[in-house]
Coordinates of C-alpha atoms in Angstrom, one line a residue:
M1 CA 22.6 14.0 -43.2
A2 CA 19.1 12.6 -44.3
Y3 CA 16.4 12.0 -42.1
K4 CA 13.4 10.1 -43.0
I5 CA 10.5 11.6 -42.0
G6 CA 7.1 10.4 -41.5
N7 CA 3.9 11.8 -43.8
R8 CA 1.0 11.4 -42.0
E9 CA -1.6 11.2 -45.4
Q10 CA 0.2 8.0 -46.8
I11 CA -1.9 6.0 -48.3
T12 CA -1.7 2.2 -46.7
M13 CA -2.8 -1.3 -47.1
L14 CA -3.4 -1.9 -43.2
P15 CA -4.2 -4.9 -42.2
P16 CA -7.8 -5.7 -42.1
T17 CA -8.8 -7.3 -38.8
I18 CA -7.7 -6.0 -35.4
E19 CA -6.3 -9.1 -35.4
E20 CA -3.7 -9.0 -37.7
Y21 CA -2.1 -6.2 -35.1
V22 CA -1.3 -8.7 -33.1
G23 CA 1.9 -11.1 -32.8
E24 CA 1.6 -14.9 -31.9
Q25 CA 4.5 -14.1 -29.4
D26 CA 1.7 -11.0 -27.9
P27 CA 1.8 -11.7 -24.3
V28 CA -1.7 -9.7 -24.6
R29 CA -2.5 -13.7 -25.6
V30 CA -1.8 -15.4 -22.4
Y31 CA -4.1 -13.2 -20.3
D32 CA -7.1 -13.9 -23.1
A33 CA -6.3 -17.6 -22.4
F34 CA -6.6 -17.2 -19.4
V35 CA -9.7 -15.5 -18.4
E36 CA -11.3 -18.3 -21.2
A37 CA -10.4 -20.6 -18.7
L38 CA -11.6 -19.3 -16.4
D39 CA -15.2 -20.8 -14.1
L40 CA -16.9 -17.6 -14.3
G41 CA -20.5 -18.9 -12.8
E42 CA -17.9 -20.4 -9.9
L43 CA -16.9 -17.0 -9.3
G44 CA -19.8 -15.4 -9.0
I45 CA -19.7 -12.8 -11.8
A46 CA -22.8 -10.2 -11.4
V47 CA -24.9 -11.0 -14.7
N48 CA -28.0 -9.4 -15.0
E49 CA -30.0 -11.0 -17.7
N50 CA -33.6 -9.0 -16.8
N51 CA -31.3 -5.6 -18.1
V52 CA -33.1 -3.1 -19.5
G53 CA -32.0 -1.2 -22.5
N54 CA -28.3 -1.1 -24.2
S55 CA -26.7 -4.5 -23.8
A56 CA -24.9 -5.1 -20.8
Y57 CA -20.7 -5.3 -21.9
E58 CA -19.6 -8.9 -21.5
P59 CA -18.3 -9.6 -18.2
G60 CA -15.1 -12.1 -19.6
A61 CA -13.9 -9.1 -21.1
M62 CA -14.5 -6.7 -18.8
L63 CA -12.3 -9.0 -16.3
K64 CA -9.8 -9.1 -18.1
L65 CA -9.4 -5.8 -19.3
L66 CA -8.5 -5.3 -15.5
I67 CA -6.0 -8.4 -14.9
Y68 CA -4.2 -6.7 -18.3
G69 CA -3.9 -3.8 -17.3
Y70 CA -3.4 -4.2 -14.2
S71 CA -0.4 -6.1 -14.8
Y72 CA 1.4 -3.4 -16.7
G73 CA 0.1 -1.1 -13.7
W74 CA -2.8 0.8 -15.5
R75 CA -5.5 0.8 -13.2
S76 CA -7.9 3.7 -13.0
S77 CA -10.3 3.6 -15.0
R78 CA -9.5 6.6 -17.0
K79 CA -6.7 5.5 -18.1
L80 CA -8.4 2.2 -19.3
E81 CA -10.7 3.7 -21.1
R82 CA -8.3 6.1 -23.3
A83 CA -6.4 2.7 -24.0
L84 CA -9.4 0.3 -25.4
Y85 CA -8.9 4.3 -28.0
H86 CA -5.6 3.8 -28.4
N87 CA -3.2 0.5 -27.8
V88 CA -4.4 -1.9 -29.9
S89 CA -4.0 -4.6 -27.2
F90 CA -6.4 -3.5 -25.7
M91 CA -8.5 -3.1 -28.4
W92 CA -6.7 -7.0 -29.4
L93 CA -8.1 -8.2 -26.0
T94 CA -11.7 -7.1 -25.8
G95 CA -12.8 -7.3 -29.1
G96 CA -13.0 -4.0 -29.8
L97 CA -15.5 -2.9 -27.4
R98 CA -14.8 0.2 -25.5
P99 CA -16.3 1.1 -21.5
D100 CA -16.4 4.0 -20.7
H101 CA -14.8 4.6 -17.5
K102 CA -18.2 4.5 -15.1
T103 CA -18.7 1.6 -16.4
I104 CA -15.2 -0.3 -15.5
S105 CA -15.1 1.0 -12.5
K106 CA -19.1 -0.3 -11.6
F107 CA -17.6 -3.4 -12.8
R108 CA -15.1 -3.3 -10.6
K109 CA -16.8 -2.1 -7.9
D110 CA -20.1 -4.6 -8.8
N111 CA -17.8 -7.1 -9.0
K112 CA -15.7 -7.3 -5.3
E113 CA -15.9 -10.5 -4.6
A114 CA -15.7 -12.1 -7.5
I115 CA -12.4 -10.7 -8.3
K116 CA -11.0 -11.8 -5.1
K117 CA -11.9 -15.3 -5.6
V118 CA -9.7 -15.0 -9.3
L119 CA -6.6 -15.4 -7.6
K120 CA -8.1 -19.3 -6.1
Q121 CA -8.3 -19.7 -9.8
C122 CA -4.7 -18.8 -11.2
V123 CA -3.3 -21.3 -8.1
R124 CA -5.6 -24.3 -9.5
L125 CA -4.6 -23.2 -12.9
C126 CA -0.6 -23.6 -11.5
I127 CA -0.7 -27.0 -9.8
D128 CA -2.1 -27.9 -13.0
L129 CA 0.2 -26.9 -14.5
K130 CA 3.1 -28.3 -12.1
I131 CA 4.6 -25.4 -11.3
I132 CA 3.1 -24.8 -8.1
E133 CA 4.0 -27.6 -5.1
G134 CA 1.9 -26.0 -1.8
N135 CA 4.8 -28.1 0.2
T136 CA 7.2 -24.9 1.8
L137 CA 5.4 -21.5 2.2
F138 CA 6.3 -18.6 2.9
I139 CA 4.4 -15.9 4.1
D140 CA 4.5 -12.3 4.0
G141 CA 3.7 -8.6 4.5
S142 CA 3.4 -5.4 3.6
K143 CA 2.0 -1.6 4.0
I144 CA 0.3 -0.1 1.6
R145 CA -1.6 3.1 1.2
A146 CA -5.4 3.7 1.1
N147 CA -6.9 5.9 -1.0
A148 CA -7.3 8.1 2.2
S149 CA -5.8 12.0 3.4
I150 CA -4.1 10.6 6.7
N151 CA -5.7 14.5 8.1
N152 CA -8.6 12.4 7.8
V153 CA -8.4 10.4 11.6
W154 CA -10.5 10.8 14.4
T155 CA -8.8 9.5 17.3
E156 CA -10.6 10.9 20.7
E157 CA -8.4 12.8 22.0
K158 CA -9.1 14.9 18.4
C159 CA -12.6 14.8 18.8
K160 CA -11.8 16.2 22.0
K161 CA -10.1 19.2 21.0
A162 CA -12.8 19.9 17.6
L163 CA -15.1 19.9 20.4
E164 CA -13.7 22.5 22.3
K165 CA -12.9 24.7 19.3
I166 CA -16.4 23.9 17.2
D167 CA -17.5 25.5 21.3
K168 CA -15.4 27.8 21.2
R169 CA -16.1 29.3 18.2
I170 CA -20.0 28.3 18.4
E171 CA -20.0 31.5 21.7
E172 CA -18.2 34.0 19.0
I173 CA -21.3 33.2 16.6
L174 CA -23.6 34.0 19.5
R175 CA -22.1 37.8 21.6
E176 CA -21.1 38.5 17.5
S177 CA -24.5 38.0 16.1
E178 CA -26.2 39.8 19.8
E179 CA -23.8 42.5 19.4
A180 CA -24.6 43.0 15.7
D181 CA -27.9 43.1 16.5
E182 CA -27.6 46.1 18.7
N183 CA -25.6 47.9 16.5
E184 CA -28.2 47.0 13.5
S185 CA -24.5 45.8 10.9
G186 CA -26.3 44.4 8.7
T187 CA -24.4 40.6 8.8
L188 CA -26.9 38.9 10.7
V189 CA -27.7 36.6 7.3
E190 CA -24.4 35.4 7.9
M191 CA -23.5 34.6 11.2
P192 CA -26.7 31.8 11.9
E193 CA -24.8 30.0 8.3
E194 CA -21.6 29.7 9.9
L195 CA -23.9 28.8 13.1
I196 CA -25.8 26.3 11.5
D197 CA -22.7 24.8 9.6
K198 CA -20.4 24.8 13.9
E199 CA -23.4 23.5 15.1
A200 CA -23.4 20.6 11.6
L201 CA -20.2 19.5 12.4
K202 CA -20.3 20.1 16.1
E203 CA -23.0 16.9 15.7
R204 CA -20.4 14.4 12.9
V205 CA -18.3 14.4 15.4
K206 CA -20.2 13.4 18.0
G207 CA -20.9 11.0 15.5
I208 CA -17.7 10.3 15.3
V209 CA -16.8 9.9 18.9
E210 CA -20.5 7.3 19.5
K211 CA -18.3 5.6 16.7
L212 CA -15.0 4.8 18.1
G213 CA -17.1 4.1 21.9
K214 CA -19.9 1.6 20.2
E215 CA -16.5 -0.3 17.9
G216 CA -14.2 -0.2 20.7
R217 CA -11.6 1.8 17.9
D218 CA -8.8 3.9 19.0
Q219 CA -9.1 5.2 15.9
V220 CA -11.3 6.2 12.6
N221 CA -10.7 7.6 8.9
T222 CA -13.7 9.2 8.3
T223 CA -13.5 8.8 3.8
D224 CA -12.3 4.8 4.0
E225 CA -13.5 3.3 8.0
E226 CA -11.8 0.3 8.1
S227 CA -8.4 1.8 6.7
I228 CA -5.9 2.3 10.0
K229 CA -3.3 4.4 10.8
V230 CA 0.6 2.4 9.2
K231 CA 3.3 3.1 9.8
G232 CA 5.7 2.1 6.5
R233 CA 9.1 3.2 5.1
Q234 CA 7.1 6.5 4.2
G235 CA 6.1 7.2 7.0
T236 CA 2.5 7.5 8.6
H237 CA 0.1 6.9 6.9
S238 CA -3.5 5.6 5.9
G239 CA -3.7 2.1 5.4
Y240 CA -3.7 -1.8 5.0
N241 CA -1.4 -4.4 6.3
A242 CA -1.2 -7.1 2.7
Q243 CA -0.3 -10.9 3.4
I244 CA 0.9 -13.0 1.3
A245 CA 1.4 -17.1 1.4
V246 CA 4.6 -18.1 -1.3
D247 CA 5.2 -20.7 -2.4
E248 CA 8.6 -22.1 -2.7
K249 CA 9.6 -24.0 -6.3
H250 CA 8.7 -20.9 -8.1
G251 CA 7.8 -17.8 -5.8
L252 CA 4.5 -17.9 -7.4
I253 CA 1.7 -16.2 -4.9
V254 CA -0.7 -19.1 -3.4
S255 CA -3.0 -16.5 -1.1
S256 CA -3.4 -12.9 -0.1
E257 CA -5.6 -11.2 2.7
V258 CA -5.5 -7.3 2.6
V259 CA -6.1 -7.1 7.3
N260 CA -6.5 -4.4 9.1
T261 CA -3.7 -4.5 11.6
N262 CA -0.3 -2.9 12.3
S263 CA 1.1 -6.0 13.6
D264 CA 1.7 -9.8 11.9
K265 CA 1.1 -11.7 15.7
E266 CA -1.8 -13.4 15.1
Q267 CA -2.0 -13.9 10.9
F268 CA 1.3 -16.7 10.3
T269 CA -1.6 -19.6 11.7
K270 CA -4.9 -18.1 9.8
Q271 CA -2.8 -17.1 6.7
V272 CA -1.1 -20.9 6.2
K273 CA -4.2 -22.5 7.1
A274 CA -6.2 -19.9 4.1
A275 CA -3.0 -20.9 1.7
N276 CA -3.6 -24.7 2.3
E277 CA -7.4 -24.4 1.1
I278 CA -6.8 -23.0 -1.6
L279 CA -4.0 -26.1 -2.4
G280 CA -6.4 -28.3 -0.9
K281 CA -4.1 -30.2 1.0
K282 CA -1.4 -29.3 3.2
C283 CA 2.0 -27.7 3.2
E284 CA 4.7 -29.1 4.8
T285 CA 6.6 -26.7 5.6
A286 CA 5.8 -22.4 6.3
C287 CA 8.1 -19.6 7.2
A288 CA 8.6 -16.4 7.8
D289 CA 10.8 -13.1 9.8
A290 CA 10.5 -12.3 13.1
G291 CA 7.6 -10.2 13.1
Y292 CA 4.7 -13.2 13.1
A293 CA 6.8 -15.1 16.2
N294 CA 4.1 -15.3 18.4
T295 CA 4.5 -18.4 19.9
E296 CA 0.5 -18.9 20.5
N297 CA 0.0 -18.1 17.5
L298 CA 2.7 -20.3 15.6
K299 CA 1.1 -23.0 18.0
G300 CA -1.7 -23.3 15.9
A301 CA 0.1 -24.5 12.4
V302 CA 2.3 -27.1 14.8
E303 CA -0.6 -29.1 16.3
E304 CA -1.3 -29.3 12.2
E305 CA 1.6 -31.2 12.7
I306 CA 3.8 -28.5 10.0
E307 CA 7.1 -27.2 10.9
V308 CA 6.6 -23.4 11.4
I309 CA 10.5 -21.4 11.0
V310 CA 10.3 -18.2 13.1
P311 CA 12.7 -16.2 14.5
S312 CA 12.2 -15.1 17.4
Q313 CA 13.1 -11.5 17.9
K314 CA 15.6 -12.6 19.8
Q315 CA 17.3 -14.5 17.5
A316 CA 16.5 -12.5 14.7
L317 CA 18.3 -9.6 16.6
H318 CA 20.8 -11.2 18.3
S319 CA 23.7 -13.4 16.8
P320 CA 24.6 -16.7 19.1
A321 CA 28.0 -14.5 19.5
E322 CA 26.0 -12.0 21.4
E323 CA 24.8 -14.2 23.7
S324 CA 25.0 -12.9 27.7
P325 CA 25.5 -16.7 30.0
F326 CA 23.2 -16.0 32.4
D327 CA 20.2 -15.8 29.3
K328 CA 17.3 -17.3 30.6
E329 CA 18.7 -20.4 28.3
K330 CA 21.2 -20.9 29.8
F331 CA 19.0 -21.9 32.6
H332 CA 17.7 -25.6 33.3
Y333 CA 14.1 -26.1 33.7
D334 CA 13.6 -29.4 35.7
E335 CA 9.9 -30.5 34.4
K336 CA 8.7 -32.9 37.3
K337 CA 10.0 -30.8 39.9
N338 CA 8.9 -27.5 38.3
Q339 CA 11.9 -25.6 39.0
Y340 CA 14.3 -24.1 37.1
I341 CA 18.6 -24.5 38.3
C342 CA 20.5 -21.1 37.1
P343 CA 24.3 -21.0 36.1
E344 CA 26.1 -21.6 39.7
G345 CA 23.3 -24.5 40.2
K346 CA 21.2 -22.8 42.7
V347 CA 17.0 -23.8 42.6
L348 CA 13.9 -21.2 41.0
R349 CA 10.8 -22.2 42.0
Y350 CA 7.8 -21.5 41.1
S351 CA 6.5 -18.0 42.7
H352 CA 2.9 -17.9 40.6
Y353 CA 0.8 -16.9 37.5
G354 CA 0.1 -13.8 35.8
K355 CA -3.4 -13.6 34.5
K356 CA -2.9 -10.6 32.2
K357 CA 0.6 -12.4 30.4
G358 CA -0.7 -15.2 30.3
H359 CA 3.0 -16.5 32.6
Y360 CA 4.0 -18.7 34.6
L361 CA 7.1 -16.9 37.4
Y362 CA 10.4 -18.4 39.8
R363 CA 12.2 -17.0 41.2
I364 CA 16.0 -17.6 43.4
E365 CA 15.0 -19.7 46.5
G366 CA 16.1 -17.1 49.2
P367 CA 17.6 -13.0 47.6
S368 CA 20.9 -14.3 50.4
N369 CA 21.9 -16.4 46.9
C370 CA 22.0 -14.0 45.1
I371 CA 23.2 -11.6 46.6
S372 CA 25.7 -13.3 47.7
C373 CA 26.6 -14.8 44.2
K374 CA 29.9 -13.9 43.0
H375 CA 28.1 -13.3 39.1
Y376 CA 24.9 -11.3 41.2
G377 CA 24.7 -6.9 39.3
K378 CA 25.6 -9.5 36.3
C379 CA 22.6 -12.0 36.5
T380 CA 20.6 -9.4 38.3
N381 CA 20.7 -6.1 40.1
N382 CA 17.1 -7.5 41.9
K383 CA 17.8 -7.2 45.4
R384 CA 14.8 -9.9 45.3
G385 CA 16.8 -12.2 43.2
R386 CA 16.9 -13.0 40.2
A387 CA 13.6 -14.6 38.4
V388 CA 12.8 -16.7 35.0
I389 CA 9.8 -16.6 33.5
R390 CA 8.2 -19.2 31.3
L391 CA 5.3 -19.1 28.8
K392 CA 2.0 -21.4 28.8
S393 CA 3.9 -22.5 25.7
E394 CA 7.6 -22.5 26.6
R395 CA 8.3 -26.2 24.8
V396 CA 7.1 -25.4 21.7
K397 CA 8.8 -22.0 21.8
E398 CA 12.0 -24.2 22.3
E399 CA 11.0 -27.0 20.2
L400 CA 11.2 -23.1 17.6
E401 CA 13.3 -22.3 17.9
A402 CA 15.9 -25.6 17.5
L403 CA 14.1 -26.2 14.6
Y404 CA 15.1 -22.8 13.4
L405 CA 18.5 -23.2 14.5
S406 CA 18.9 -26.8 12.5
E407 CA 20.9 -26.9 9.7
K408 CA 17.2 -27.5 8.0
G409 CA 15.5 -24.1 9.0
Q410 CA 18.7 -22.3 8.2
A411 CA 18.4 -23.7 4.6
I412 CA 14.6 -23.1 3.7
Y413 CA 15.1 -18.7 6.2
K414 CA 17.4 -18.1 3.9
K415 CA 15.5 -18.7 0.7
R416 CA 13.0 -16.6 2.5
K417 CA 13.9 -13.0 1.5
E418 CA 14.9 -14.3 -2.0
K419 CA 10.6 -16.0 -2.6
V420 CA 8.3 -13.6 -0.6
E421 CA 10.3 -10.0 -1.4
L422 CA 10.6 -10.7 -5.2
P423 CA 6.3 -10.5 -5.5
F424 CA 6.0 -7.0 -3.5
G425 CA 9.3 -6.2 -4.8
H426 CA 7.4 -6.8 -8.6
I427 CA 3.3 -5.3 -7.8
K428 CA 4.7 -1.6 -5.9
R429 CA 8.2 -0.6 -8.1
N430 CA 6.6 -2.5 -11.7
L431 CA 3.2 -1.7 -11.0
K432 CA 4.1 1.2 -9.1
V433 CA 1.6 0.3 -6.6
D434 CA 1.6 3.5 -4.2
A435 CA -1.6 3.4 -2.1
F436 CA -5.2 1.2 -3.2
L437 CA -7.7 3.1 -5.9
L438 CA -10.5 1.1 -4.6
R439 CA -12.0 1.6 -0.1
G440 CA -12.5 -1.2 2.6
L441 CA -11.3 -4.6 3.4
K442 CA -13.9 -5.9 0.6
G443 CA -11.9 -3.7 -1.6
V444 CA -8.6 -3.5 -1.0
N445 CA -9.0 -7.7 -0.8
A446 CA -10.2 -7.3 -5.1
E447 CA -7.3 -5.3 -6.0
M448 CA -4.9 -7.6 -4.3
S449 CA -6.6 -10.5 -5.9
L450 CA -5.7 -8.4 -9.6
L451 CA -2.6 -7.9 -8.2
S452 CA -1.1 -11.2 -7.2
T453 CA -3.0 -12.6 -9.8
S454 CA -1.0 -9.8 -12.9
F455 CA 2.0 -11.1 -10.6
N456 CA 1.1 -14.9 -11.5
I457 CA 0.5 -14.4 -15.1
S458 CA 4.1 -12.6 -16.0
R459 CA 6.0 -15.8 -13.2
M460 CA 3.4 -18.5 -15.7
I461 CA 4.9 -16.2 -18.6
T462 CA 8.4 -16.1 -18.3
L463 CA 8.7 -19.7 -16.8
L464 CA 6.4 -21.0 -19.2
G465 CA 6.0 -18.8 -22.2
V466 CA 3.6 -18.0 -24.7
T467 CA 3.7 -20.3 -27.1
K468 CA 3.2 -23.2 -24.1
L469 CA 0.7 -21.1 -21.7
I470 CA -1.9 -20.6 -24.2
S471 CA -1.9 -24.6 -25.0
A472 CA -1.7 -25.8 -21.6
L473 CA -5.0 -22.9 -20.4
V474 CA -6.8 -23.6 -23.4

């Protein structure tokens, strides 16, 4: 059987320009048109007009390089530099410009705030193209590793142990120094050097303790001070909590923000408001999973007259079939008399307000009413009788729970998983983002904006096609 064999010395008539290497339907043309459609002035891209020496690279070309690279999982500045020499699409996109990895890295670091705004302009373009409506939003979060080792996380307890260990070693060094001096062993030069190192380390650890106390934090990572210790599917590591708001129509990302808190409970209203600001209007409905179930926080969106579809923790963990006949929901609240009536008709009167936990407590009128009840032992085992807690925003909580269980609520909630898990799935699996490259909140937010924009552009190409999308952008 004959084989086709290549010949590197074969003379060919190559196309005279890079332009001819890139087909009309090549997606790279969309990325070029997209950045050309952005308002770089509004973004605030840093340009030094008084630069002395070699001319700076055109900001638009640098931004194209980053967005296109991130869209294919090429985030490393060194990989991007290599691509400019070996990948025709990258050569075409930058017009043959070949900034080195240091220049690429510096541009990304110097323009964190500007890069963060790219997603906002992307969303506005999507609104103009009528592929984002902004009527129903889905909020979700995912933990992403920081560019910092978990071993560099310091707590007050870790600092205390380290200081004890250092002090012990300093004592040993001083004792060894005295013995060496007496024996004239000639090791005096090495020991003081180690002593200096230990003293310096001690001062550094003391500085960490001071920082923890000053900022009221329980932990700090000395490599990336704004990262936190997070628990994810990959175990415990230093990382961040990436939040996104996704539009119902085509699952496009409307807004993104990276925060350094483990819990999502304080994020819902904040993320909805951020998305609405970008949309330029108020969404009608906002939906999230039970991780956002915090009535006091959800109330902020409710007060904006937004339909909030978020199940309570109890609704998420238990089906209606698992409900007990003695659940709080089975007790009737009499608003006029400010009291509860149990399923057996007994009264639970207001007892007190707990300032620390922020709720009202109602207890059975006369413990004997519970002890003599046929349901004692099932309803409660407390000798003081049954008690019920009522939140400050109990009415809002009840309305939210009812809305979630409604036909409309269930229909919207079923779409949640499909809409919000696609973006994170694409970012983590397709783009292989297992950790951020940049450090600090400004850095990771800039990266998240690039990743969100990359996802949106890939969806835009799928929805509209290369030719139609370029025509709309130009």
